[in-house]
Each structure stands twice: as structure tokens, then as C-alpha cells.
CSV table of C-alpha atoms in Angstrom, one decimal:
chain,number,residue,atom,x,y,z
A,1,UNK,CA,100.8,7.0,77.4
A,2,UNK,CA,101.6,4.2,80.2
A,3,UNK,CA,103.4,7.2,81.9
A,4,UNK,CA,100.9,9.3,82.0
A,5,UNK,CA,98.2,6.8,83.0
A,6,UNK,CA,99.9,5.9,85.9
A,7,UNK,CA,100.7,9.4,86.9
A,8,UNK,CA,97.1,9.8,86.7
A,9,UNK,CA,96.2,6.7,88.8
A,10,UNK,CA,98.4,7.8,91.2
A,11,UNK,CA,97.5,11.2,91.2
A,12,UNK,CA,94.3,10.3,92.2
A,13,UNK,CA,94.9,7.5,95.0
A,14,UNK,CA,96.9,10.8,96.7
A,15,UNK,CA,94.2,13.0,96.8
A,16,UNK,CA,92.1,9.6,98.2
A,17,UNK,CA,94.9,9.7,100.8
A,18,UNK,CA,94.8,13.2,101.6
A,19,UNK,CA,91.2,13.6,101.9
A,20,UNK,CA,90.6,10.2,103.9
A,21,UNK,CA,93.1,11.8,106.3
A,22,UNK,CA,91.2,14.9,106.9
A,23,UNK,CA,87.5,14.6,105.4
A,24,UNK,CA,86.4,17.8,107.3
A,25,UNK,CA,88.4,20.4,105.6
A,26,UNK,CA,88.1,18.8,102.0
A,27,UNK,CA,84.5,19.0,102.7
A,28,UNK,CA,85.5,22.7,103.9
A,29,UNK,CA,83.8,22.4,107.3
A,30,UNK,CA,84.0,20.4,110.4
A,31,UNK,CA,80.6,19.6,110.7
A,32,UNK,CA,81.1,15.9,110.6
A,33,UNK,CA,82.4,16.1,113.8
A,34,UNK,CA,81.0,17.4,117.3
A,35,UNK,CA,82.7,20.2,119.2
A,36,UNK,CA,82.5,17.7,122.2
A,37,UNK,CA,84.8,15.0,120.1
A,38,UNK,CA,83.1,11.7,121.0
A,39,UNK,CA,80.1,9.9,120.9
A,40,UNK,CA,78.6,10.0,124.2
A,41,UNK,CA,75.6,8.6,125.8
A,42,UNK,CA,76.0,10.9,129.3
A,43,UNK,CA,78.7,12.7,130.6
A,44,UNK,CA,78.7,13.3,134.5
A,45,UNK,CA,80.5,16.4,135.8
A,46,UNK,CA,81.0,18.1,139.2
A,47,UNK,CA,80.6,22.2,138.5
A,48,UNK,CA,80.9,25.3,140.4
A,49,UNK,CA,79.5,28.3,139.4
A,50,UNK,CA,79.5,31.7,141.2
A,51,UNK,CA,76.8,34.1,140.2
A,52,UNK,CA,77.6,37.6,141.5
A,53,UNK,CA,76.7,36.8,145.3
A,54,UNK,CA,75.6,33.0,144.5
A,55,UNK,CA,77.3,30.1,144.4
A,56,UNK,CA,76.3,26.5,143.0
A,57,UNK,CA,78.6,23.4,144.0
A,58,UNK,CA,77.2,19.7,142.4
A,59,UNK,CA,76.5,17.7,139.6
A,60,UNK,CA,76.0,18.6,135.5
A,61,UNK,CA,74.7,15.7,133.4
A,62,UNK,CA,74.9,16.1,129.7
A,63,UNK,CA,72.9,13.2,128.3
A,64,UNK,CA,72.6,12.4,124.4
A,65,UNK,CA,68.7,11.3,124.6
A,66,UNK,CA,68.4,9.2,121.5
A,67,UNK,CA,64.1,9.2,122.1
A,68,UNK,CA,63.5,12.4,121.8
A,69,UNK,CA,66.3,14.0,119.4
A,70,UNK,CA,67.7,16.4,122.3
A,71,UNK,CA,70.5,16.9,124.5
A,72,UNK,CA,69.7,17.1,128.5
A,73,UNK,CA,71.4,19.2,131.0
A,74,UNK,CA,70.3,18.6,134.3
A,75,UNK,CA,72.5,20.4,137.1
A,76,UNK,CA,71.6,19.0,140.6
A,77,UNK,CA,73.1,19.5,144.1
A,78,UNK,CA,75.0,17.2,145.7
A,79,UNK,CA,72.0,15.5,147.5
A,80,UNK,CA,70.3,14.9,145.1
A,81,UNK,CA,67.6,17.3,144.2
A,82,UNK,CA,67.5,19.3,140.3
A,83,UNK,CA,68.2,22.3,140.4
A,84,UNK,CA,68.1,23.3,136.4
A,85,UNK,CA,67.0,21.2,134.0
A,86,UNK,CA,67.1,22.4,130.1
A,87,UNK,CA,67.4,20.7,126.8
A,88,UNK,CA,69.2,21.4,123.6
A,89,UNK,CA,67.2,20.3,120.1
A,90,UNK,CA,66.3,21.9,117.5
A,91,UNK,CA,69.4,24.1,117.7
A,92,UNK,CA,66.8,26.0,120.7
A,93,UNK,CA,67.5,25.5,124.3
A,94,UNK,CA,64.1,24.8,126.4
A,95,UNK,CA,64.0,25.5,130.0
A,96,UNK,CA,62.2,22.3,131.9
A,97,UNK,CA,62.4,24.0,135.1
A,98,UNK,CA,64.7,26.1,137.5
A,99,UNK,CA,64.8,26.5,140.6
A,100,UNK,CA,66.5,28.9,143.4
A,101,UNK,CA,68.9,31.2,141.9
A,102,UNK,CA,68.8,29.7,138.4
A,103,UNK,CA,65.5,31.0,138.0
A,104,UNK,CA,67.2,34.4,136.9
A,105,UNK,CA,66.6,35.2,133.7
A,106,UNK,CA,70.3,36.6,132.7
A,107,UNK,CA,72.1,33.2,134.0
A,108,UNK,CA,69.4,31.0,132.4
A,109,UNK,CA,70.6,33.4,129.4
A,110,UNK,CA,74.2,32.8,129.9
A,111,UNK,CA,73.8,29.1,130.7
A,112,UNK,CA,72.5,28.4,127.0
A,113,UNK,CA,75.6,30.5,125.6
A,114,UNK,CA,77.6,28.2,127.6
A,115,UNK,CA,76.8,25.4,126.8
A,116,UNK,CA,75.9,26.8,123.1
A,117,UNK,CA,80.1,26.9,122.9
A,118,UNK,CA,79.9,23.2,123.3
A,119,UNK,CA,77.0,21.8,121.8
A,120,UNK,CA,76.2,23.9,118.9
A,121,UNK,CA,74.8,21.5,116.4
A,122,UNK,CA,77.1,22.4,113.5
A,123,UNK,CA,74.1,21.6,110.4
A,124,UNK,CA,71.8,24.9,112.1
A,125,UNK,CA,75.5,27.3,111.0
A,126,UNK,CA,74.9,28.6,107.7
A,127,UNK,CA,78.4,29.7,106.8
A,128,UNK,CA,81.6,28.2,108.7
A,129,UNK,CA,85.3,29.7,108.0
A,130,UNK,CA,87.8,26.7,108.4
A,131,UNK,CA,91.5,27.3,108.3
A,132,UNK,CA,94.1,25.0,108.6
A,133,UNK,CA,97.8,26.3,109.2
A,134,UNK,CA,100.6,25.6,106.8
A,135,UNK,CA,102.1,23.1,109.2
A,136,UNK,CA,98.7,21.0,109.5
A,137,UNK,CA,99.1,21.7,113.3
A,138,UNK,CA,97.3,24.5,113.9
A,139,UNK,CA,93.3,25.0,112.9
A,140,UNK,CA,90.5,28.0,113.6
A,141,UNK,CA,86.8,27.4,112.5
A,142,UNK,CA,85.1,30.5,113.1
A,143,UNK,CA,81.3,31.2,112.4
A,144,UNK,CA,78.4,33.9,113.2
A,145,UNK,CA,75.0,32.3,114.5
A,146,UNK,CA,72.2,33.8,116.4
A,147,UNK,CA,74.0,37.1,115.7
A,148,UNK,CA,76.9,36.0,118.1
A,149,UNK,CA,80.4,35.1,116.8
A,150,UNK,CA,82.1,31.5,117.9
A,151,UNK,CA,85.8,31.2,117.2
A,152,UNK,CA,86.9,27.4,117.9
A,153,UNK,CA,90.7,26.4,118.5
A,154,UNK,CA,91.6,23.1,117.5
A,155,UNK,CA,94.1,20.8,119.3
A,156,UNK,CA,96.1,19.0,116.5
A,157,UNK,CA,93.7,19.9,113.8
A,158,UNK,CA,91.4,17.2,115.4
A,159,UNK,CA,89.5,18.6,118.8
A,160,UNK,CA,88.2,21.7,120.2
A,161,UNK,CA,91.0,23.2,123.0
A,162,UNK,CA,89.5,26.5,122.8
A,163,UNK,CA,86.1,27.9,122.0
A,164,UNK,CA,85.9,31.7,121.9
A,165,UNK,CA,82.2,33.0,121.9
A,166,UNK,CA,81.4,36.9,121.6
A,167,UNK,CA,78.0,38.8,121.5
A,168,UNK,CA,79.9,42.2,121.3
A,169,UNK,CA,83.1,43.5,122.6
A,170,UNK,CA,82.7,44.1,125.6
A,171,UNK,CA,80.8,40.6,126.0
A,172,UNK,CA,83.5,38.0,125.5
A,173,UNK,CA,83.4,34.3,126.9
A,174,UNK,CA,86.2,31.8,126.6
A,175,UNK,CA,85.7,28.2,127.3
A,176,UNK,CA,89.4,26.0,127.4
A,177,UNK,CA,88.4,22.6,127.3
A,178,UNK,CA,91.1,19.6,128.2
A,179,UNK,CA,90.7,16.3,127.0
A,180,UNK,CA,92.2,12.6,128.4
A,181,UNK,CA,93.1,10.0,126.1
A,182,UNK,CA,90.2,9.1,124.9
A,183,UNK,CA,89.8,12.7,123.8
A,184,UNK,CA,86.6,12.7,126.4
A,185,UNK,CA,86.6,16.3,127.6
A,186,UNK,CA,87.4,16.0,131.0
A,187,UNK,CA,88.0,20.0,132.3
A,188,UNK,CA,86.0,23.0,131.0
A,189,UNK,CA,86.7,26.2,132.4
A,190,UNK,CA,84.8,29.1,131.9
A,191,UNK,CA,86.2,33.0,132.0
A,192,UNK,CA,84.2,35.9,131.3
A,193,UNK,CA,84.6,39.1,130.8
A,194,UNK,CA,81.7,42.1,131.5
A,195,UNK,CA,80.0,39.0,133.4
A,196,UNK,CA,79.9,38.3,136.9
A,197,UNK,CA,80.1,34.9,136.7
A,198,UNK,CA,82.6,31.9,137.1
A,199,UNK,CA,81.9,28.2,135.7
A,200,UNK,CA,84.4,25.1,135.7
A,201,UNK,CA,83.5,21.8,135.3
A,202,UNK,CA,85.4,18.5,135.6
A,203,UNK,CA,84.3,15.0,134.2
A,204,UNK,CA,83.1,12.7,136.8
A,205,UNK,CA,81.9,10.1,134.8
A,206,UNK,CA,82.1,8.8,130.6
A,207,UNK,CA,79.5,6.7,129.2
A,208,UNK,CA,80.2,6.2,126.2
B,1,UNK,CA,75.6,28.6,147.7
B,2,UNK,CA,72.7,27.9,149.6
B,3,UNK,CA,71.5,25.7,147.0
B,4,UNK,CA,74.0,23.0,148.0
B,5,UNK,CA,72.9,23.4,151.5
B,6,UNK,CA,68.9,23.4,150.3
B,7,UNK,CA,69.5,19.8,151.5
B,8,UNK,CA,66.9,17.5,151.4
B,9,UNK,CA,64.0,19.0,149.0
B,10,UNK,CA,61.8,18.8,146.9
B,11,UNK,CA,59.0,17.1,144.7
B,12,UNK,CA,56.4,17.8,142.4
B,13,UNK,CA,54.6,14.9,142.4
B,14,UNK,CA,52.2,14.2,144.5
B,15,UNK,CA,52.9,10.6,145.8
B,16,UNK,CA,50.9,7.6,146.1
B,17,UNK,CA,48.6,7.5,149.3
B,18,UNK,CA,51.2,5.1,151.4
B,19,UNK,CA,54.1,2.5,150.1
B,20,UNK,CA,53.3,-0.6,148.8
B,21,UNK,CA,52.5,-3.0,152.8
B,22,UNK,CA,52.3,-0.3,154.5
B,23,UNK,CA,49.5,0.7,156.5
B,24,UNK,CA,48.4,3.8,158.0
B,25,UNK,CA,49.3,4.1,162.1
B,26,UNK,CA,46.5,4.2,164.1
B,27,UNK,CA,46.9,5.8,166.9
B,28,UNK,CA,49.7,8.5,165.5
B,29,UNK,CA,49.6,11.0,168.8
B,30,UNK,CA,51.2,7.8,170.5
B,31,UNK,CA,53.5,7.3,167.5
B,32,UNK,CA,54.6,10.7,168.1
B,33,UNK,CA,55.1,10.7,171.7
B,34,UNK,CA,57.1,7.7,171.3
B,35,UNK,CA,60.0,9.1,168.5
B,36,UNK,CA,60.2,12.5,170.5
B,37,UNK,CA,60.9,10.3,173.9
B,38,UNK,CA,63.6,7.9,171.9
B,39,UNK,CA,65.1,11.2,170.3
B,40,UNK,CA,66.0,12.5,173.6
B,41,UNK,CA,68.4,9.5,174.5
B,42,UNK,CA,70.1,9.8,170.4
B,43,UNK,CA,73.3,11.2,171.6
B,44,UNK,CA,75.2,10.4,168.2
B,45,UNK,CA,74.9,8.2,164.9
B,46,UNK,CA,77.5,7.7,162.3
B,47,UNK,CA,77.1,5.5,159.6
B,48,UNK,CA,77.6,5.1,155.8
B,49,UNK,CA,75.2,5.8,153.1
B,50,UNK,CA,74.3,5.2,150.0
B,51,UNK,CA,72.6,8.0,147.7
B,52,UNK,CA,71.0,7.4,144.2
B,53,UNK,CA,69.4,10.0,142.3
B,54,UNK,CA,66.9,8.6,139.6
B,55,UNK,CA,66.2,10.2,136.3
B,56,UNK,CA,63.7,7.9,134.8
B,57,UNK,CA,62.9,9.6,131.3
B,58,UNK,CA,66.5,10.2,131.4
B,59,UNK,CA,67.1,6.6,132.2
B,60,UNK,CA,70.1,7.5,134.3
B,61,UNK,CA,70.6,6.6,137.6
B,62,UNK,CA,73.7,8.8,140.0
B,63,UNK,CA,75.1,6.8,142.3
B,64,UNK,CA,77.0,8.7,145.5
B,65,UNK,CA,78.7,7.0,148.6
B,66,UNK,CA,79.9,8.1,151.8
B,67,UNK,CA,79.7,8.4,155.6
B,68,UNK,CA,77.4,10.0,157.8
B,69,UNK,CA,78.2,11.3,161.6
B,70,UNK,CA,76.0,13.1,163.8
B,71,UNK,CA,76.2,14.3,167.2
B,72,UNK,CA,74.0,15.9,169.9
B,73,UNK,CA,72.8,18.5,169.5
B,74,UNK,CA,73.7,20.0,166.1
B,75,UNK,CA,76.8,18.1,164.7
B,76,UNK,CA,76.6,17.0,161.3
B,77,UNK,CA,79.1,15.7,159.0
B,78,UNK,CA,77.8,14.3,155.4
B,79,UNK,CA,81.4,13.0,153.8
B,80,UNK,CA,81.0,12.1,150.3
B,81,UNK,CA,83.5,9.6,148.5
B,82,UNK,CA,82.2,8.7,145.7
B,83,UNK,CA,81.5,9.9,142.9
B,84,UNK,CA,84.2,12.7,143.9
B,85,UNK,CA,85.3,13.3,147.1
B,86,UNK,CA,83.5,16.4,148.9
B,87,UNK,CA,82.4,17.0,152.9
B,88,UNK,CA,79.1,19.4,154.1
B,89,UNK,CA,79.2,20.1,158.1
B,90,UNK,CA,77.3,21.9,160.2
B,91,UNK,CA,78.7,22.9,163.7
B,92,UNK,CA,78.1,26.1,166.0
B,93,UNK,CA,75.3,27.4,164.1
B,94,UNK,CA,77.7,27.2,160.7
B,95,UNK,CA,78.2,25.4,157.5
B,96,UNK,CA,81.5,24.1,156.8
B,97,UNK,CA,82.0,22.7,152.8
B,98,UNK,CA,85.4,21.0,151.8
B,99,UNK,CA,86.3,20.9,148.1
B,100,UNK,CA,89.4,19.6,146.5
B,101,UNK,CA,91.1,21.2,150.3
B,102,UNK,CA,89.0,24.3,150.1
B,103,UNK,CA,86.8,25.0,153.0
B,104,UNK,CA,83.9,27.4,153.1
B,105,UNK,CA,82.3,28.6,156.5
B,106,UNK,CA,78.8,30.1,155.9
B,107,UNK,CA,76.5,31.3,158.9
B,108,UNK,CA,73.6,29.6,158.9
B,109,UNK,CA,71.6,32.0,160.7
B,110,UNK,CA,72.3,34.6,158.5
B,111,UNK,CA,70.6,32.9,156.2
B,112,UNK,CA,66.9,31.8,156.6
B,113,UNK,CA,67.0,29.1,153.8
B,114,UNK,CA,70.2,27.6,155.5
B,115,UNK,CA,68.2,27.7,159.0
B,116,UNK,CA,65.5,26.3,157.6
B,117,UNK,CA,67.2,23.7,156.1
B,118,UNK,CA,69.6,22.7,158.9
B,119,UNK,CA,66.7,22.0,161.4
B,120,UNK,CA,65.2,19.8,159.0
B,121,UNK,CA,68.3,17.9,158.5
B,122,UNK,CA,69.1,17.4,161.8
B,123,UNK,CA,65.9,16.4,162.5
B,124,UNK,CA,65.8,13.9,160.4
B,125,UNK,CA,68.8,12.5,161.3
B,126,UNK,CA,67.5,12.6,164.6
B,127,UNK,CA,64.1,11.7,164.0
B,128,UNK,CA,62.1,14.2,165.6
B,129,UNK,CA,60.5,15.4,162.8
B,130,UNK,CA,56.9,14.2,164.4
B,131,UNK,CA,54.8,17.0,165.6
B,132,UNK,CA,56.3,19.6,163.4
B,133,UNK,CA,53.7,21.9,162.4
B,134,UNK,CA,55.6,23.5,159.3
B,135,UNK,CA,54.1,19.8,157.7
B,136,UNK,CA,51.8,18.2,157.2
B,137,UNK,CA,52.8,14.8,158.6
B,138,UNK,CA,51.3,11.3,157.1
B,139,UNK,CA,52.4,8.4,159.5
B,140,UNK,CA,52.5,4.4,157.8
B,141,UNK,CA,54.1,1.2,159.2
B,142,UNK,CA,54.6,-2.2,158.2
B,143,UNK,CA,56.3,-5.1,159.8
B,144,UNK,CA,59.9,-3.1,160.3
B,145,UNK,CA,59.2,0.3,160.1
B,146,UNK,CA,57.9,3.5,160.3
B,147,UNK,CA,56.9,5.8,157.1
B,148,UNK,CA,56.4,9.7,157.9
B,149,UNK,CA,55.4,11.9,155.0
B,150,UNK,CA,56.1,15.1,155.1
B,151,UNK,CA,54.6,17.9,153.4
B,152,UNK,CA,55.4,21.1,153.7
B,153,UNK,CA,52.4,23.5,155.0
B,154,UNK,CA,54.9,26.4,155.8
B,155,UNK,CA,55.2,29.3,152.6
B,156,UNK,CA,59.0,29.4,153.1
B,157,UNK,CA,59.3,25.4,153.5
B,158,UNK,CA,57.1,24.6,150.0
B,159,UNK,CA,59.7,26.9,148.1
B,160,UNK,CA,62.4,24.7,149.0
B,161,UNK,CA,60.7,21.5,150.4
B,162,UNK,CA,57.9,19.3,148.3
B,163,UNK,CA,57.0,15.9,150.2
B,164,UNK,CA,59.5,13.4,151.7
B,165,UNK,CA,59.7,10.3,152.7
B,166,UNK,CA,61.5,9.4,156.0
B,167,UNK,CA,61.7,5.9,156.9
B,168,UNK,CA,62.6,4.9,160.5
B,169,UNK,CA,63.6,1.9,161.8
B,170,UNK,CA,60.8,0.7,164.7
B,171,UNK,CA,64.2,-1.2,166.2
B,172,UNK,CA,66.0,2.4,167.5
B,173,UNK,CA,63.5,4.9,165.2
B,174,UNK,CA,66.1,6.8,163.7
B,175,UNK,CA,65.4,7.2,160.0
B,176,UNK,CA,67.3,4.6,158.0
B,177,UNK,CA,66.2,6.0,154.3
B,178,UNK,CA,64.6,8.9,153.0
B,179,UNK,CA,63.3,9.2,150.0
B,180,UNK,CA,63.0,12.5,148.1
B,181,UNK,CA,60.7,12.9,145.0
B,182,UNK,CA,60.9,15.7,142.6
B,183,UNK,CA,59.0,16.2,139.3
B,184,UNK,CA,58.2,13.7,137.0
B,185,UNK,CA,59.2,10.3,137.5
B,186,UNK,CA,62.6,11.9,139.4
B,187,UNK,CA,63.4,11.2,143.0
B,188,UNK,CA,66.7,10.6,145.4
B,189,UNK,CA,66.7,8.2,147.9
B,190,UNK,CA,69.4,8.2,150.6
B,191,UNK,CA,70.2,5.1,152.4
B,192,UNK,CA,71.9,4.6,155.6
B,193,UNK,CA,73.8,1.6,156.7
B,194,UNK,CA,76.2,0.0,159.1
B,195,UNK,CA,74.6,2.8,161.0
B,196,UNK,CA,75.5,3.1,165.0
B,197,UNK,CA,73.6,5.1,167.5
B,198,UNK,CA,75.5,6.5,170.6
B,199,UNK,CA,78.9,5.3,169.6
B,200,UNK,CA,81.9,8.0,170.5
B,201,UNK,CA,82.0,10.8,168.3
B,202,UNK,CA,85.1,12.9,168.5
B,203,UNK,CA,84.2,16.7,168.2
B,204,UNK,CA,87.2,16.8,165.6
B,205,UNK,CA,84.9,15.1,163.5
B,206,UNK,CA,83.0,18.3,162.6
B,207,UNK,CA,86.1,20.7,162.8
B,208,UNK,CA,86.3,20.8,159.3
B,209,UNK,CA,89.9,22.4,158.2
């Protein structure tokens, strides 16, 4: 009996172990964590973006705006002046305003997608597919929303290194995200393919 | 890429009548006369600046540092340092933008955004914008300086240009801050210090490679 109580108890402080070490996947999705890894109050980057004969070279602020429940993303040239300013909340993206060649429908269109990949408020996804590999070092979550299909590569089994996003097959945009230390991402590029377009952004500035 | 060279620009807001002490000029014609005489003997200016972009309902403010060189008659170098390192020029009619070692010549004229935009820079830098008639032009002073407000009265210039501020110094009357409101609470303001007028400029300045 004393055997089997402690082979009980100790059953039990294992799985405590195990699941302590990797709550996500025994809860069976990674919603308790952000695609973007960290908290963040703002993150500052510099971004260039080439629409078919456009090109936009300045600044992207991402900014976690506690008042109003919403994520900000203002993109502004380098003197200064805002060029696009939407917000994410609700699991809806909102233009504020656009201006010059963001005022195009199809980039504003492709914008959201974008930055869909890496803000997608996981509690607005229905049904999430989470697999680990054998060897713990490998992980895919993978989920439809919105009728689109996000595939998301994890580095470690902890962040995001890869984000996948597809509206059909021909319509395919892949988003490699590097991370510092800190895991802060630090360098998302953008490639496309049956878009004209080109994105890459590098961190500038962390508030945490 | 004309929006990076959309330089200074626009506002929604309309702005209060005049800054706080100052008062409105009152014989402007002479004002006028006065900044397009100095602007003929402004050969060159270099100096640093100091650019902050504020997002109020944001509550973020983006800081960006760097040096400033211009040079009779339509040399201009903006060098950023801070937050990243980055360099807009405008010589012979083109502009030249370094990134990361990269440089990009675009024709200005080809371009009537660009041109539109380069003659406003320079002449702000030059201070000459009084008695342009693409604005309607508000003139203030106080003890130090000079307030003109522009607004744009030209179709093409409202597009890309709401109301600026350009602040000149009434010691040489080349602008020392302008100030750039947009929407909202949201407006840039670009400072420039340690500033020189007619010191040597070396063309290689603006030779961007």
C-alpha cells in the first residue's frame, strides 16, 4: 500500500512538472502566449516597403494602448508626418487614416494580413492544431480564421520564427521573424508570392 | 518613395489663432521685404537638429537626431543619426537617400510631388517662404522671433501640405524650428541648433555615394 501511495504521489508531482514546463500544449493551444513573445508597451521599427512602383522608407510604431483595448500601428516618414495609422481590437483592424499611396485599398488589405500574422489575438481562433515534435524541439500551431489559413513555426517550442499565412494557393505570405535575447523581435521580413510587394522591418526601439 | 520625400507636411487641425506672446506683425509687406533681402546674402547653413514627433493619445513621443547642411542655391543634406542612421539630399535637381550603404537617386522634376516639396524645403531652410502665393501666410512676432503660418491655398500643396509653423530667428531670420501639426493632438516639431550661416560648405557634402 505505502508503494503504491508513493507511486501515486509521485506520479502526480511529474505530470505537475511536465505541465508547469509547457502549460500551452497541456492546455492544447498556445493562446496563453502572444505570437509577438513579450509584453510590450511600443515597439519602434524602421520599415521599407515597395508597392509595385511605390516605395515607403520610415518608422512603424506598434503600441499596446492599455485605454482603449487596441493595438496601434502608426507608420510615419522619416520627418515626421503619419502616413497610416490603423488599429487592431476586437480581432478587426480600423483604418484611422491613410494617406498618399497607402490610401489603396489592396495594400490597406494586405497591411491587415500582415500584421494579422503577428498580432492575431489568439481567443477570436475557434479551433487551433498544436503539435509538438517527438524531440520537444520542433512545434507547428496551425489554424483557419477569417477563411485564411495561418501556419506558425516555433523556435525551441517557445516563439514564433516563422509564420506562414495563405488565402489560397496562389496567395501565400511568409513572415521570418528573428528575435534578440530578450526574445523581443527585432527583424521581420516579409516575402510574398502573387503580390507585388516587399516589407521588412527592424526593431529600433523596446519598451517594454 | 515619394512619401519619404513629402517632407515637411501636413495637419488637420486647424491651429490656434497665434502662439502663446506672440503678436501679430503689423506692417507684414515690410516683414516680407526684409526676409527676401536677408535670404539673398544666406549662402550656406549647417547645423544639428533635433526632431520629435508627438503622438498625444498615443502618449508616445519619437525622438530623431542629426545634422543639417545647406548650400546656395539648392544643396540640401538632412543626416539622421539617431534613432538609425539614414541621409536625404537633394542636389542637381535630384534626390539622393542613403540606407544601411544603399543610395537611391530619384529626379525630382520628374516628379511634381518631389518638386513641390523640394522648393518648400529649401525655402524653408532659406527662409523665403514670405510672399509665396501657393499659402496663405499668417505673420506673428514676439521678443526673439518671427512666426509665419503657412497654409496651403494651392490644390496640389493641401494634398500633401496642411499648416506649418516656421519660426525664424529676428537675429539672421533663418528659421530655427518648425513645427508641423497633423490630426488630432499629433504634430512634429524640428529644431535646429548650433546652427551656422555662411560657414564653408564643401560640395562633397551633398555627393552622396
Amino acid at each position: 500500500m505505502r508503494l503504491l501511495i508513493l507511486f501515486l504521489i509521485s506520479g502526480s508531482l511529474f505530470l505537475r512538472t511536465a505541465a508547469a514546463a509547457e502549460p500551452d500544449l497541456v492546455a492544447g493551444r498556445a493562446d496563453s502566449r502572444s505570437i509577438i513573445g513579450v509584453e510590450y508597451n511600443s515597439l519602434l521599427y524602421r520599415s521599407m516597403i515597395k508597392f509595385r512602383n511605390y516605395e515607403f522608407s520610415g518608422l512603424v510604431l506598434v503600441k499596446n494602448l492599455v485605454s482603449d483595448s487596441a493595438v496601434h500601428i502608426v507608420f510615419m516618414s522619416e520627418f515626421g508626418p503619419t502616413m497610416l495609422d490603423i488599429k487592431y481590437k476586437n480581432d478587426e483592424f480600423e483604418l484611422i487614416s491613410a494617406k498618399e499611396f497607402f490610401n489603396n485599398e489592396k495594400l490597406l488589405g494586405l497591411v491587415y494580413s500582415n500584421f494579422r500574422m503577428f498580432l492575431q489575438d489568439l481567443d477570436y481562433v475557434a479551433k487551433i492544431k498544436d503539435k509538438t515534435g517527438l524531440n520537444k524541439e520542433t512545434r507547428k500551431m496551425k489554424y483557419r480564421h477569417l477563411s485564411d489559413t495561418f501556419i506558425y513555426l516555433y523556435e525551441g517550442n517557445f516563439e514564433v520564427g516563422k509564420v506562414i499565412f495563405r488565402t489560397n494557393a496562389l496567395n501565400v505570405v511568409k513572415l521570418d521573424i528573428e528575435r534578440n535575447a530578450e526574445v523581443v523581435p527585432t527583424k521581420l521580413i516579409y516575402s510574398y508570392r502573387g503580390v507585388p510587394l516587399d516589407v521588412s522591418m527592424e526593431l529600433v526601439k523596446y519598451k517594454p | 518613395m515619394r512619401n519619404i520625400l513629402i517632407v515637411f507636411a501636413f495637419m488637420a487641425l486647424p491651429l490656434p489663432a497665434q502662439q502663446k506672446g506672440f503678436t501679430p506683425v503689423a506692417d507684414y509687406p515690410a516683414l516680407e521685404q526684409e526676409i527676401n533681402n536677408n535670404s539673398l546674402k544666406i549662402k550656406s547653413i549647417s547645423s544639428d537638429f533635433v526632431q520629435e514627433k508627438k503622438m498625444e493619445y498615443l502618449d508616445e513621443v519619437i525622438v530623431s537626431k542629426g545634422n543639417f547642411w545647406y548650400k546656395h542655391e539648392s544643396k540640401l543634406r538632412w543626416q539622421y543619426n539617431e534613432p538609425y542612421e539614414y541621409i536625404i539630399a537633394i542636389n542637381n535637381g535630384k534626390f539622393l537617400l542613403k540606407d544601411k550603404g544603399n543610395v537611391k537617386v530619384y529626379d525630382v522634376a520628374s516628379n511634381p510631388a518631389f518638386k513641390e516639396m523640394n522648393d518648400l524645403i529649401l525655402r524653408i531652410a532659406r527662409g523665403t517662404l514670405a510672399g509665396d502665393k501657393r499659402f496663405k501666410i499668417e505673420a506673428f512676432e514676439d521678443k526673439d522671433s518671427y512666426l509665419l503660418k503657412l497654409t496651403p491655398v494651392d490644390d496640389n500643396l493641401k494634398k500633401f501640405i496642411h499648416t506649418t509653423e516656421v519660426f525664424l530667428s529676428k537675429s539672421d531670420l533663418a528659421a530655427d524650428r518648425v513645427v508641423m501639426h497633423e490630426s488630432g493632438s499629433d504634430y512634429t516639431v524640428i529644431q535646429f541648433i548650433n546652427r551656422k550661416i555662411n560657414n564653408e560648405i564643401a560640395d562633397t557634402v551633398f555627393d552622396i555615394r
